[in-house]
Structure formats: structure tokens, C-alpha cells
PDB file of C-alpha atoms in Angstrom:
ATOM      1  CA  MET Q   1     -37.935   9.021  40.964  1.00 53.00           C
ATOM      2  CA  ARG Q   2     -35.162   6.540  41.647  1.00 53.00           C
ATOM      3  CA  PHE Q   3     -34.074   6.805  37.988  1.00 48.00           C
ATOM      4  CA  VAL Q   4     -33.859  10.596  38.225  1.00 49.00           C
ATOM      5  CA  SER Q   5     -31.866  10.319  41.447  1.00 49.00           C
ATOM      6  CA  LEU Q   6     -29.499   7.849  39.801  1.00 45.00           C
ATOM      7  CA  LEU Q   7     -28.916  10.246  36.899  1.00 46.00           C
ATOM      8  CA  ALA Q   8     -28.265  13.086  39.317  1.00 47.00           C
ATOM      9  CA  ALA Q   9     -25.791  10.963  41.266  1.00 44.00           C
ATOM     10  CA  LEU Q  10     -23.968  10.005  38.086  1.00 46.00           C
ATOM     11  CA  ALA Q  11     -23.808  13.625  36.968  1.00 48.00           C
ATOM     12  CA  LEU Q  12     -22.457  14.663  40.357  1.00 45.00           C
ATOM     13  CA  ALA Q  13     -19.835  11.893  40.280  1.00 47.00           C
ATOM     14  CA  THR Q  14     -18.717  12.964  36.811  1.00 49.00           C
ATOM     15  CA  THR Q  15     -18.442  16.592  37.908  1.00 52.00           C
ATOM     16  CA  VAL Q  16     -16.444  15.688  41.016  1.00 45.00           C
ATOM     17  CA  HIS Q  17     -14.164  13.468  38.937  1.00 53.00           C
ATOM     18  CA  ALA Q  18     -13.554  16.252  36.429  1.00 58.00           C
ATOM     19  CA  GLN Q  19     -12.844  18.797  39.166  1.00 68.00           C
ATOM     20  CA  SER Q  20     -10.289  16.514  40.831  1.00 89.00           C
ATOM     21  CA  TYR Q  21      -8.736  15.378  37.537  1.00 97.00           C
ATOM     22  CA  PRO Q  22      -5.934  14.566  37.302  1.00 97.00           C
ATOM     23  CA  SER Q  23      -4.994  13.151  40.678  1.00 97.00           C
ATOM     24  CA  ARG Q  24      -2.300  10.723  39.510  1.00 97.00           C
ATOM     25  CA  PRO Q  25       0.114  10.296  36.568  1.00 97.00           C
ATOM     26  CA  ILE Q  26      -1.353   9.873  33.085  1.00 98.00           C
ATOM     27  CA  LYS Q  27      -0.172   7.249  30.615  1.00 98.00           C
ATOM     28  CA  VAL Q  28       0.183   8.347  26.987  1.00 98.00           C
ATOM     29  CA  ILE Q  29       0.460   5.485  24.530  1.00 97.00           C
ATOM     30  CA  VAL Q  30       2.269   6.009  21.227  1.00 95.00           C
ATOM     31  CA  PRO Q  31       1.671   3.159  18.726  1.00 93.00           C
ATOM     32  CA  TYR Q  32       5.143   3.579  17.247  1.00 87.00           C
ATOM     33  CA  ALA Q  33       8.696   2.824  18.291  1.00 84.00           C
ATOM     34  CA  PRO Q  34      10.666   5.534  20.132  1.00 86.00           C
ATOM     35  CA  GLY Q  35      12.243   8.264  18.037  1.00 80.00           C
ATOM     36  CA  GLY Q  36       9.570   8.716  15.401  1.00 80.00           C
ATOM     37  CA  LEU Q  37       7.579  11.891  14.845  1.00 84.00           C
ATOM     38  CA  PRO Q  38       4.491  10.899  16.910  1.00 89.00           C
ATOM     39  CA  ASP Q  39       6.785   9.797  19.746  1.00 90.00           C
ATOM     40  CA  THR Q  40       8.782  13.032  19.647  1.00 90.00           C
ATOM     41  CA  ILE Q  41       5.612  15.130  19.647  1.00 94.00           C
ATOM     42  CA  ALA Q  42       4.049  13.089  22.460  1.00 95.00           C
ATOM     43  CA  ARG Q  43       7.105  13.691  24.632  1.00 95.00           C
ATOM     44  CA  LEU Q  44       7.272  17.375  23.738  1.00 95.00           C
ATOM     45  CA  VAL Q  45       3.641  18.212  24.497  1.00 96.00           C
ATOM     46  CA  GLY Q  46       3.527  15.646  27.287  1.00 95.00           C
ATOM     47  CA  ALA Q  47       6.218  17.484  29.233  1.00 96.00           C
ATOM     48  CA  LYS Q  48       4.332  20.760  28.830  1.00 96.00           C
ATOM     49  CA  LEU Q  49       0.977  19.197  29.737  1.00 97.00           C
ATOM     50  CA  SER Q  50       2.582  17.711  32.833  1.00 97.00           C
ATOM     51  CA  ASP Q  51       3.340  21.239  34.010  1.00 95.00           C
ATOM     52  CA  SER Q  52      -0.134  22.461  33.057  1.00 95.00           C
ATOM     53  CA  LEU Q  53      -2.066  19.582  34.621  1.00 96.00           C
ATOM     54  CA  GLY Q  54       0.133  19.194  37.676  1.00 96.00           C
ATOM     55  CA  GLN Q  55       0.644  15.484  37.036  1.00 97.00           C
ATOM     56  CA  GLN Q  56       3.275  13.621  35.051  1.00 97.00           C
ATOM     57  CA  LEU Q  57       2.419  12.311  31.583  1.00 97.00           C
ATOM     58  CA  VAL Q  58       4.342   9.075  31.024  1.00 97.00           C
ATOM     59  CA  VAL Q  59       4.869   8.091  27.388  1.00 97.00           C
ATOM     60  CA  GLU Q  60       4.711   4.378  26.618  1.00 96.00           C
ATOM     61  CA  ASN Q  61       5.595   3.031  23.170  1.00 95.00           C
ATOM     62  CA  LEU Q  62       3.562   0.078  21.882  1.00 92.00           C
ATOM     63  CA  PRO Q  63       4.548  -0.398  18.229  1.00 87.00           C
ATOM     64  CA  GLY Q  64       3.454  -3.152  15.889  1.00 81.00           C
ATOM     65  CA  VAL Q  65       1.004  -4.030  13.111  1.00 81.00           C
ATOM     66  CA  GLY Q  66       0.516  -0.530  11.760  1.00 82.00           C
ATOM     67  CA  GLY Q  67      -0.146   0.912  15.208  1.00 89.00           C
ATOM     68  CA  ILE Q  68      -3.047  -1.461  15.924  1.00 92.00           C
ATOM     69  CA  ASN Q  69      -1.533  -2.824  19.153  1.00 93.00           C
ATOM     70  CA  GLY Q  70      -1.169   0.596  20.740  1.00 95.00           C
ATOM     71  CA  VAL Q  71      -4.587   1.846  19.709  1.00 96.00           C
ATOM     72  CA  ASN Q  72      -6.276  -1.315  20.968  1.00 96.00           C
ATOM     73  CA  GLU Q  73      -4.587  -0.881  24.347  1.00 96.00           C
ATOM     74  CA  VAL Q  74      -6.188   2.550  24.692  1.00 98.00           C
ATOM     75  CA  VAL Q  75      -9.586   1.391  23.466  1.00 97.00           C
ATOM     76  CA  LYS Q  76      -9.637  -1.317  26.172  1.00 97.00           C
ATOM     77  CA  ALA Q  77      -8.446   1.028  28.944  1.00 98.00           C
ATOM     78  CA  GLN Q  78     -10.654   2.509  31.630  1.00 98.00           C
ATOM     79  CA  PRO Q  79     -12.279   5.685  30.227  1.00 98.00           C
ATOM     80  CA  ASP Q  80     -11.132   7.852  33.110  1.00 97.00           C
ATOM     81  CA  GLY Q  81      -8.627  10.155  31.410  1.00 98.00           C
ATOM     82  CA  TYR Q  82      -5.579   8.316  32.721  1.00 98.00           C
ATOM     83  CA  THR Q  83      -4.817   6.461  29.486  1.00 98.00           C
ATOM     84  CA  LEU Q  84      -4.453   8.583  26.350  1.00 98.00           C
ATOM     85  CA  LEU Q  85      -3.295   8.018  22.795  1.00 98.00           C
ATOM     86  CA  VAL Q  86      -1.125  10.090  20.480  1.00 97.00           C
ATOM     87  CA  ALA Q  87      -1.740   8.776  16.974  1.00 95.00           C
ATOM     88  CA  ASP Q  88      -1.756   9.875  13.365  1.00 94.00           C
ATOM     89  CA  VAL Q  89      -4.087   9.652  10.394  1.00 94.00           C
ATOM     90  CA  GLY Q  90      -2.876   6.111   9.685  1.00 93.00           C
ATOM     91  CA  GLN Q  91      -4.446   4.618  12.804  1.00 94.00           C
ATOM     92  CA  ILE Q  92      -7.600   6.723  12.712  1.00 95.00           C
ATOM     93  CA  ALA Q  93      -8.564   6.962   9.050  1.00 96.00           C
ATOM     94  CA  ILE Q  94      -6.435   4.603   6.941  1.00 95.00           C
ATOM     95  CA  ASN Q  95      -6.131   1.299   8.826  1.00 95.00           C
ATOM     96  CA  PRO Q  96      -9.885   0.637   8.956  1.00 95.00           C
ATOM     97  CA  HIS Q  97      -9.872   0.373   5.166  1.00 95.00           C
ATOM     98  CA  LEU Q  98      -6.639  -1.618   4.847  1.00 93.00           C
ATOM     99  CA  PHE Q  99      -7.393  -4.391   7.340  1.00 91.00           C
ATOM    100  CA  SER Q 100     -10.431  -6.606   6.950  1.00 85.00           C
ATOM    101  CA  LYS Q 101     -10.568  -7.115  10.712  1.00 88.00           C
ATOM    102  CA  LEU Q 102      -9.669  -4.508  13.309  1.00 92.00           C
ATOM    103  CA  PRO Q 103     -10.268  -5.060  17.045  1.00 93.00           C
ATOM    104  CA  TYR Q 104     -11.763  -1.580  17.284  1.00 94.00           C
ATOM    105  CA  ALA Q 105     -13.648   1.056  15.295  1.00 96.00           C
ATOM    106  CA  PRO Q 106     -11.685   4.313  15.660  1.00 95.00           C
ATOM    107  CA  LEU Q 107     -14.581   6.731  15.120  1.00 96.00           C
ATOM    108  CA  LYS Q 108     -16.711   4.835  17.622  1.00 97.00           C
ATOM    109  CA  ASP Q 109     -14.223   3.606  20.212  1.00 98.00           C
ATOM    110  CA  LEU Q 110     -12.043   6.699  20.584  1.00 98.00           C
ATOM    111  CA  ALA Q 111     -12.879  10.187  21.815  1.00 98.00           C
ATOM    112  CA  PRO Q 112     -10.954  12.903  19.943  1.00 98.00           C
ATOM    113  CA  VAL Q 113      -9.232  15.303  22.327  1.00 98.00           C
ATOM    114  CA  SER Q 114      -7.196  17.622  20.110  1.00 98.00           C
ATOM    115  CA  LEU Q 115      -5.448  17.743  16.763  1.00 98.00           C
ATOM    116  CA  ILE Q 116      -1.942  18.668  17.893  1.00 97.00           C
ATOM    117  CA  GLY Q 117      -0.547  19.544  14.483  1.00 95.00           C
ATOM    118  CA  THR Q 118      -0.222  18.726  10.806  1.00 94.00           C
ATOM    119  CA  SER Q 119       2.751  18.008   8.585  1.00 92.00           C
ATOM    120  CA  PRO Q 120       3.026  18.232   4.783  1.00 94.00           C
ATOM    121  CA  LEU Q 121       4.817  15.582   2.775  1.00 95.00           C
ATOM    122  CA  TYR Q 122       7.495  16.469   0.242  1.00 96.00           C
ATOM    123  CA  LEU Q 123       8.190  14.581  -2.954  1.00 97.00           C
ATOM    124  CA  VAL Q 124      11.943  14.381  -3.429  1.00 98.00           C
ATOM    125  CA  ALA Q 125      14.228  12.695  -5.950  1.00 98.00           C
ATOM    126  CA  HIS Q 126      17.732  11.285  -5.936  1.00 98.00           C
ATOM    127  CA  PRO Q 127      20.182  13.657  -7.727  1.00 97.00           C
ATOM    128  CA  SER Q 128      20.863  11.022 -10.380  1.00 97.00           C
ATOM    129  CA  VAL Q 129      17.286  11.197 -11.665  1.00 97.00           C
ATOM    130  CA  PRO Q 130      17.148  13.674 -14.602  1.00 97.00           C
ATOM    131  CA  VAL Q 131      14.192  15.668 -13.254  1.00 97.00           C
ATOM    132  CA  ASN Q 132      13.786  19.082 -11.627  1.00 96.00           C
ATOM    133  CA  SER Q 133      10.017  19.206 -11.238  1.00 96.00           C
ATOM    134  CA  LEU Q 134       7.005  16.956 -10.879  1.00 97.00           C
ATOM    135  CA  LYS Q 135       6.145  17.620 -14.516  1.00 96.00           C
ATOM    136  CA  ASP Q 136       9.575  16.255 -15.429  1.00 97.00           C
ATOM    137  CA  VAL Q 137       8.799  13.093 -13.430  1.00 98.00           C
ATOM    138  CA  VAL Q 138       5.506  12.645 -15.264  1.00 97.00           C
ATOM    139  CA  ALA Q 139       7.177  13.112 -18.650  1.00 97.00           C
ATOM    140  CA  LEU Q 140       9.956  10.654 -17.808  1.00 97.00           C
ATOM    141  CA  ALA Q 141       7.546   8.070 -16.404  1.00 97.00           C
ATOM    142  CA  LYS Q 142       5.351   8.257 -19.493  1.00 97.00           C
ATOM    143  CA  ALA Q 143       8.353   7.927 -21.772  1.00 97.00           C
ATOM    144  CA  GLN Q 144       9.716   4.955 -19.814  1.00 96.00           C
ATOM    145  CA  PRO Q 145       6.832   3.175 -18.011  1.00 97.00           C
ATOM    146  CA  GLY Q 146       7.904   1.035 -15.049  1.00 96.00           C
ATOM    147  CA  LYS Q 147      11.505   2.251 -15.044  1.00 95.00           C
ATOM    148  CA  LEU Q 148      11.263   4.711 -12.145  1.00 97.00           C
ATOM    149  CA  ASN Q 149      10.662   3.476  -8.624  1.00 98.00           C
ATOM    150  CA  TYR Q 150       9.660   5.076  -5.345  1.00 98.00           C
ATOM    151  CA  GLY Q 151      10.101   4.201  -1.702  1.00 97.00           C
ATOM    152  CA  SER Q 152       7.585   4.443   1.121  1.00 94.00           C
ATOM    153  CA  SER Q 153       7.487   3.841   4.857  1.00 88.00           C
ATOM    154  CA  GLY Q 154       5.314   0.777   4.335  1.00 89.00           C
ATOM    155  CA  ILE Q 155       2.349  -0.659   2.482  1.00 91.00           C
ATOM    156  CA  GLY Q 156      -0.740   1.387   3.297  1.00 91.00           C
ATOM    157  CA  SER Q 157       1.216   4.273   4.806  1.00 91.00           C
ATOM    158  CA  ILE Q 158       0.210   7.799   3.900  1.00 94.00           C
ATOM    159  CA  HIS Q 159       3.406   8.021   1.837  1.00 94.00           C
ATOM    160  CA  HIS Q 160       2.334   4.952  -0.147  1.00 96.00           C
ATOM    161  CA  LEU Q 161      -1.241   6.125  -0.699  1.00 96.00           C
ATOM    162  CA  ALA Q 162      -0.123   9.647  -1.624  1.00 97.00           C
ATOM    163  CA  THR Q 163       2.194   8.286  -4.312  1.00 97.00           C
ATOM    164  CA  GLU Q 164      -0.332   5.774  -5.636  1.00 96.00           C
ATOM    165  CA  SER Q 165      -2.852   8.631  -5.909  1.00 96.00           C
ATOM    166  CA  LEU Q 166      -0.235  10.676  -7.741  1.00 96.00           C
ATOM    167  CA  LYS Q 167       0.328   7.779 -10.145  1.00 96.00           C
ATOM    168  CA  ALA Q 168      -3.408   7.418 -10.741  1.00 94.00           C
ATOM    169  CA  GLY Q 169      -3.905  11.150 -11.207  1.00 95.00           C
ATOM    170  CA  PHE Q 170      -1.187  11.417 -13.862  1.00 96.00           C
ATOM    171  CA  GLY Q 171      -1.690   7.958 -15.346  1.00 96.00           C
ATOM    172  CA  ILE Q 172       1.925   6.906 -14.867  1.00 97.00           C
ATOM    173  CA  ASP Q 173       3.652   3.640 -13.937  1.00 97.00           C
ATOM    174  CA  ILE Q 174       6.201   3.868 -11.091  1.00 97.00           C
ATOM    175  CA  VAL Q 175       7.275   0.798  -9.113  1.00 97.00           C
ATOM    176  CA  HIS Q 176       6.665   0.733  -5.349  1.00 97.00           C
ATOM    177  CA  VAL Q 177       9.446  -0.354  -2.979  1.00 97.00           C
ATOM    178  CA  PRO Q 178       8.092  -0.500   0.614  1.00 94.00           C
ATOM    179  CA  TYR Q 179      10.296  -0.131   3.703  1.00 91.00           C
ATOM    180  CA  LYS Q 180       9.707  -0.352   7.434  1.00 84.00           C
ATOM    181  CA  GLY Q 181       9.455   3.334   8.253  1.00 82.00           C
ATOM    182  CA  THR Q 182      11.302   6.452   7.167  1.00 82.00           C
ATOM    183  CA  GLY Q 183      14.354   5.222   9.061  1.00 82.00           C
ATOM    184  CA  GLN Q 184      14.825   2.802   6.172  1.00 90.00           C
ATOM    185  CA  SER Q 185      13.230   4.615   3.234  1.00 92.00           C
ATOM    186  CA  VAL Q 186      15.223   7.852   3.483  1.00 93.00           C
ATOM    187  CA  PRO Q 187      18.626   6.051   3.566  1.00 94.00           C
ATOM    188  CA  ALA Q 188      17.429   3.994   0.586  1.00 96.00           C
ATOM    189  CA  LEU Q 189      16.809   7.206  -1.347  1.00 97.00           C
ATOM    190  CA  LEU Q 190      20.182   8.642  -0.345  1.00 96.00           C
ATOM    191  CA  GLY Q 191      21.873   5.437  -1.439  1.00 96.00           C
ATOM    192  CA  GLY Q 192      20.099   5.406  -4.775  1.00 96.00           C
ATOM    193  CA  GLN Q 193      18.146   2.205  -4.137  1.00 97.00           C
ATOM    194  CA  VAL Q 194      14.966   4.209  -4.815  1.00 97.00           C
ATOM    195  CA  GLU Q 195      14.612   7.285  -6.982  1.00 98.00           C
ATOM    196  CA  LEU Q 196      11.571   9.055  -5.554  1.00 98.00           C
ATOM    197  CA  LEU Q 197      10.157   9.389  -2.070  1.00 96.00           C
ATOM    198  CA  TYR Q 198       7.562  11.261  -0.053  1.00 96.00           C
ATOM    199  CA  SER Q 199       8.979  12.434   3.269  1.00 93.00           C
ATOM    200  CA  ALA Q 200       8.374  14.884   6.099  1.00 89.00           C
ATOM    201  CA  LEU Q 201      10.674  17.895   5.947  1.00 89.00           C
ATOM    202  CA  PRO Q 202      12.921  17.175   8.975  1.00 85.00           C
ATOM    203  CA  SER Q 203      14.006  13.814   7.544  1.00 88.00           C
ATOM    204  CA  ILE Q 204      15.339  15.435   4.372  1.00 91.00           C
ATOM    205  CA  ALA Q 205      16.125  19.059   5.268  1.00 88.00           C
ATOM    206  CA  GLY Q 206      19.824  18.481   5.901  1.00 91.00           C
ATOM    207  CA  HIS Q 207      20.188  16.366   2.772  1.00 95.00           C
ATOM    208  CA  LEU Q 208      18.546  19.101   0.698  1.00 92.00           C
ATOM    209  CA  LYS Q 209      21.131  21.621   1.835  1.00 91.00           C
ATOM    210  CA  GLU Q 210      23.911  19.210   0.942  1.00 95.00           C
ATOM    211  CA  GLY Q 211      22.441  18.543  -2.503  1.00 94.00           C
ATOM    212  CA  LYS Q 212      21.848  14.867  -1.780  1.00 96.00           C
ATOM    213  CA  VAL Q 213      18.160  15.079  -2.756  1.00 96.00           C
ATOM    214  CA  LYS Q 214      16.060  17.310  -5.010  1.00 97.00           C
ATOM    215  CA  MET Q 215      12.706  18.680  -3.848  1.00 96.00           C
ATOM    216  CA  LEU Q 216       9.927  18.495  -6.421  1.00 97.00           C
ATOM    217  CA  ALA Q 217       6.525  19.148  -4.808  1.00 97.00           C
ATOM    218  CA  VAL Q 218       4.516  19.357  -1.602  1.00 97.00           C
ATOM    219  CA  SER Q 219       1.491  17.145  -0.981  1.00 96.00           C
ATOM    220  CA  THR Q 220      -0.842  19.689   0.598  1.00 95.00           C
ATOM    221  CA  ALA Q 221      -3.635  21.616  -1.125  1.00 94.00           C
ATOM    222  CA  LYS Q 222      -1.822  24.908  -0.485  1.00 93.00           C
ATOM    223  CA  ARG Q 223       1.882  25.699  -0.397  1.00 93.00           C
ATOM    224  CA  SER Q 224       3.470  25.323   3.013  1.00 90.00           C
ATOM    225  CA  PRO Q 225       4.513  28.532   4.810  1.00 87.00           C
ATOM    226  CA  GLN Q 226       7.776  26.742   5.639  1.00 86.00           C
ATOM    227  CA  THR Q 227       8.560  26.200   1.936  1.00 91.00           C
ATOM    228  CA  PRO Q 228       6.627  28.841  -0.034  1.00 93.00           C
ATOM    229  CA  ASP Q 229       8.651  28.264  -3.209  1.00 94.00           C
ATOM    230  CA  VAL Q 230       7.771  24.577  -3.487  1.00 96.00           C
ATOM    231  CA  PRO Q 231       4.753  23.985  -5.773  1.00 96.00           C
ATOM    232  CA  THR Q 232       1.871  21.708  -4.814  1.00 97.00           C
ATOM    233  CA  VAL Q 233       0.894  18.576  -6.685  1.00 97.00           C
ATOM    234  CA  ALA Q 234      -2.445  20.256  -7.365  1.00 95.00           C
ATOM    235  CA  GLU Q 235      -0.650  23.104  -9.141  1.00 94.00           C
ATOM    236  CA  SER Q 236       1.199  20.552 -11.232  1.00 91.00           C
ATOM    237  CA  GLY Q 237      -1.922  18.919 -12.606  1.00 92.00           C
ATOM    238  CA  ILE Q 238      -4.086  17.011 -10.072  1.00 95.00           C
ATOM    239  CA  PRO Q 239      -6.854  19.340  -8.794  1.00 94.00           C
ATOM    240  CA  GLY Q 240      -7.944  18.590  -5.224  1.00 93.00           C
ATOM    241  CA  TYR Q 241      -4.856  16.529  -4.419  1.00 96.00           C
ATOM    242  CA  ASP Q 242      -4.231  16.919  -0.678  1.00 96.00           C
ATOM    243  CA  PHE Q 243      -2.327  14.630   1.680  1.00 96.00           C
ATOM    244  CA  VAL Q 244      -1.247  15.784   5.107  1.00 94.00           C
ATOM    245  CA  ALA Q 245       0.048  13.857   8.107  1.00 92.00           C
ATOM    246  CA  GLU Q 246      -2.056  14.682  11.157  1.00 94.00           C
ATOM    247  CA  ILE Q 247      -1.060  13.894  14.725  1.00 96.00           C
ATOM    248  CA  GLY Q 248      -3.533  14.185  17.554  1.00 97.00           C
ATOM    249  CA  MET Q 249      -4.484  13.091  21.042  1.00 98.00           C
ATOM    250  CA  LEU Q 250      -7.415  10.776  21.755  1.00 98.00           C
ATOM    251  CA  ALA Q 251      -8.946   8.956  24.712  1.00 98.00           C
ATOM    252  CA  PRO Q 252     -11.229   5.943  25.226  1.00 98.00           C
ATOM    253  CA  ALA Q 253     -14.716   6.715  23.912  1.00 97.00           C
ATOM    254  CA  ALA Q 254     -16.545   6.949  27.249  1.00 97.00           C
ATOM    255  CA  THR Q 255     -14.078   9.348  28.854  1.00 98.00           C
ATOM    256  CA  PRO Q 256     -16.061  12.105  30.640  1.00 98.00           C
ATOM    257  CA  ARG Q 257     -16.610  15.153  28.460  1.00 97.00           C
ATOM    258  CA  GLU Q 258     -15.333  17.453  31.187  1.00 97.00           C
ATOM    259  CA  VAL Q 259     -12.021  15.584  31.252  1.00 98.00           C
ATOM    260  CA  VAL Q 260     -11.701  15.672  27.463  1.00 98.00           C
ATOM    261  CA  SER Q 261     -12.446  19.405  27.483  1.00 97.00           C
ATOM    262  CA  ARG Q 262      -9.848  20.006  30.186  1.00 97.00           C
ATOM    263  CA  LEU Q 263      -7.201  18.164  28.194  1.00 98.00           C
ATOM    264  CA  ALA Q 264      -8.121  19.950  24.968  1.00 98.00           C
ATOM    265  CA  GLY Q 265      -8.066  23.351  26.619  1.00 97.00           C
ATOM    266  CA  ASP Q 266      -4.648  22.761  28.104  1.00 98.00           C
ATOM    267  CA  MET Q 267      -3.359  21.375  24.796  1.00 97.00           C
ATOM    268  CA  ALA Q 268      -4.510  24.505  22.965  1.00 97.00           C
ATOM    269  CA  LYS Q 269      -2.499  26.626  25.392  1.00 97.00           C
ATOM    270  CA  VAL Q 270       0.560  24.370  25.224  1.00 97.00           C
ATOM    271  CA  VAL Q 271       0.910  24.423  21.428  1.00 96.00           C
ATOM    272  CA  LYS Q 272       0.715  28.226  21.431  1.00 95.00           C
ATOM    273  CA  GLN Q 273       3.765  28.579  23.661  1.00 96.00           C
ATOM    274  CA  PRO Q 274       6.600  30.157  21.620  1.00 96.00           C
ATOM    275  CA  ASP Q 275       9.155  27.468  22.460  1.00 96.00           C
ATOM    276  CA  VAL Q 276       6.694  24.714  21.525  1.00 96.00           C
ATOM    277  CA  ILE Q 277       5.837  26.410  18.225  1.00 95.00           C
ATOM    278  CA  GLN Q 278       9.541  26.775  17.492  1.00 94.00           C
ATOM    279  CA  ARG Q 279      10.232  23.100  18.197  1.00 94.00           C
ATOM    280  CA  LEU Q 280       7.199  21.899  16.233  1.00 93.00           C
ATOM    281  CA  THR Q 281       8.289  24.038  13.289  1.00 90.00           C
ATOM    282  CA  GLN Q 282      11.723  22.409  13.443  1.00 89.00           C
ATOM    283  CA  LEU Q 283       9.926  19.065  13.238  1.00 89.00           C
ATOM    284  CA  GLY Q 284       7.989  20.208  10.182  1.00 88.00           C
ATOM    285  CA  ILE Q 285       4.741  20.448  12.148  1.00 91.00           C
ATOM    286  CA  ASP Q 286       2.201  23.246  11.862  1.00 92.00           C
ATOM    287  CA  ALA Q 287       0.752  23.613  15.379  1.00 94.00           C
ATOM    288  CA  VAL Q 288      -3.039  23.427  15.688  1.00 96.00           C
ATOM    289  CA  GLY Q 289      -4.407  22.580  19.167  1.00 96.00           C
ATOM    290  CA  SER Q 290      -8.031  22.100  18.092  1.00 97.00           C
ATOM    291  CA  THR Q 291     -11.225  21.534  20.043  1.00 98.00           C
ATOM    292  CA  PRO Q 292     -12.498  17.946  20.409  1.00 98.00           C
ATOM    293  CA  GLU Q 293     -15.407  18.787  18.103  1.00 98.00           C
ATOM    294  CA  ALA Q 294     -13.156  20.126  15.349  1.00 98.00           C
ATOM    295  CA  TYR Q 295     -10.858  17.112  15.583  1.00 98.00           C
ATOM    296  CA  ALA Q 296     -13.856  14.765  15.399  1.00 98.00           C
ATOM    297  CA  GLN Q 297     -15.004  16.432  12.172  1.00 98.00           C
ATOM    298  CA  ILE Q 298     -11.512  16.124  10.692  1.00 97.00           C
ATOM    299  CA  ASN Q 299     -11.341  12.433  11.587  1.00 97.00           C
ATOM    300  CA  LYS Q 300     -14.745  11.760  10.034  1.00 97.00           C
ATOM    301  CA  ALA Q 301     -13.785  13.552   6.823  1.00 96.00           C
ATOM    302  CA  ASP Q 302     -10.439  11.725   6.686  1.00 97.00           C
ATOM    303  CA  TYR Q 303     -12.144   8.386   7.264  1.00 97.00           C
ATOM    304  CA  GLU Q 304     -14.402   8.908   4.263  1.00 97.00           C
ATOM    305  CA  LYS Q 305     -11.573  10.313   2.147  1.00 96.00           C
ATOM    306  CA  TYR Q 306      -9.247   7.367   2.722  1.00 96.00           C
ATOM    307  CA  ALA Q 307     -12.042   4.860   2.211  1.00 96.00           C
ATOM    308  CA  ALA Q 308     -12.326   6.190  -1.338  1.00 95.00           C
ATOM    309  CA  ILE Q 309      -8.548   6.350  -1.846  1.00 94.00           C
ATOM    310  CA  VAL Q 310      -7.912   2.795  -0.650  1.00 94.00           C
ATOM    311  CA  LYS Q 311     -10.724   1.529  -2.860  1.00 93.00           C
ATOM    312  CA  ALA Q 312      -9.443   3.464  -5.877  1.00 91.00           C
ATOM    313  CA  THR Q 313      -5.826   2.357  -5.451  1.00 88.00           C
ATOM    314  CA  GLY Q 314      -6.673  -1.225  -4.526  1.00 88.00           C
ATOM    315  CA  VAL Q 315      -4.195  -1.249  -1.628  1.00 88.00           C
ATOM    316  CA  LYS Q 316      -4.929  -3.961   0.946  1.00 82.00           C
ATOM    317  CA  ILE Q 317      -2.955  -5.611   3.745  1.00 83.00           C
ATOM    318  CA  ASP Q 318      -5.268  -8.525   4.530  1.00 69.00           C
TER     319      ASP Q 318
END
């Protein structure tokens, strides 16, 4: 009887907490430095969620070690809905397979709230490279193995893994030159230090118009609505090839379901606002605003997918 009463009391406390949530400002941790895409998105949707929830969402940047520091801060936080995480596929699905020791298990220690949006990657080339398509790159790389190089935003980044998978799929040899983020890799491409690069659209859009880079392919399974004339890698010869940057919101694992549902419901409304859609489109993001359940399924599928990719490519950090 006492056990049943205890369960009832806990259920009542959870319900009361959810009904009064939020009653104070909410901290949103971004495991990247200010100015990057996850940070920009966190601040954009955070401002809108502040209006919706009636409490301020304060973005805090905790960069370092592939985002591990920021994620670990959220994992260790009280699961009360007042510490949230805006992260991407790197922290959730890639890092667990790159690092032999992580202080957390993302699928176990984090509660998915909502997939905010997705972003395709674009393979671009420096104008000096005598190619106009991905098939041209493959032909050139096979004719001159090891001569071409490509930049990435770091070892184990989605840009790195996407290109290594491209190399494996076509059986070509292209040299990897890692940088610390797109803030370094894109200027390296523009300066001719690297010849190929995967990048999100906003980082290269202006340079495309000026003829400073050439667009060759998009990394997603289907052509992007934003660039319908750009062929996919799958169309060019690697069936099933699909790499997409995903950015979502998560909470500590034991956060009450009612709180997670409240956040997800408000997020779904926020990303459907015309001004938010317009801004996300400018950032190269396709707005989603998923349910927690749908985001959990995506994370699980990504986790398994990148386990196979990391194993196949042999990429490791420690």
C-alpha cells in the first residue's frame, strides 16, 4: 500500500512540475563556439521558444573536444527541463564510434526533444581544378591517384566521413587535409590550399555567385529543394549514399516526459513560423520540428549507420 501511495505521489509531483514548467530561465548549452550553425540555430529558436514558454532561454557555449564537454555538462545536469542541449549528428551518432572512451552514452543518457532541422552538404571545387562534375573528379583521381586533396572541418567530422565514404565508393585516392571547423576549411578552399570540400550552403553561396568555387554534388539521398539542379552523389554512382547534418534539441535522460512533450510541441510550432522558416532556409536548413519519438528513431538509425561507416573507413581519434 505504501509503495502504491509513493508511486501516486511521484506521479502527482511530476504532473504538478510539468504544469508549472517553466518557472525560471532555461539554459541551452551549445557544444560549439559562438557563430557556428548550431549556435545560430539555438539562438534563433531559443528566442522564439522564450516567447512561447514565457521564460528566457539563455544560450551558453561550451566548445571543445568534438563537443564532448558541452554534452557531458547536460548529461550531468538535473533532469528538470532547465538545462537543454542543441547538438548535431556528430555528438549523438559519430563521436561514440570515434572515441574509445566517452563520459556518456548519448542514446542512453540523453532524452531527444525535437529534430530542429537538417542541412545537406555540398561538394565544391576550387576553380583551378579541371572538373565540372563529380564524375570528372572520379576520372581525374583515377588518372592521378593521390594528387587531389580535400579539406574538412576536422578528423571525424561529417564532412570527413562523407568524403572518405565517397572515396571508398568510387575507389579513388584523395588526400585529406583537416582543419578546425569550416571557418578555416572554406578559406583554405578559396585560397587554393585544398581543391575539394564538403560544405553547408550558406558558407559557400556567396562564393558560388562570384565564381570562386564550383558546385559538383549534394550529399543527400534526394536532390535538395534549395538546389534542384545539383545532382546527388547517389545519382553519380554510389547507390544509397546519404549524408545530412542534423541539428536537434535534447535534455538529460530522466527529464519528465511531460516537460519533453511541452518543449517538443512548442518547437514544432516555432519552426513553422514563416519568419523562422525563412531564416532557416537562408542558413541552408530544412525545418523539421519532430516529435521526441521520431527524433529518437533517427538518432538510433544514425548511431548504427555511423558505427558501420567509421569501421569501414578506419577513422579513429583515440
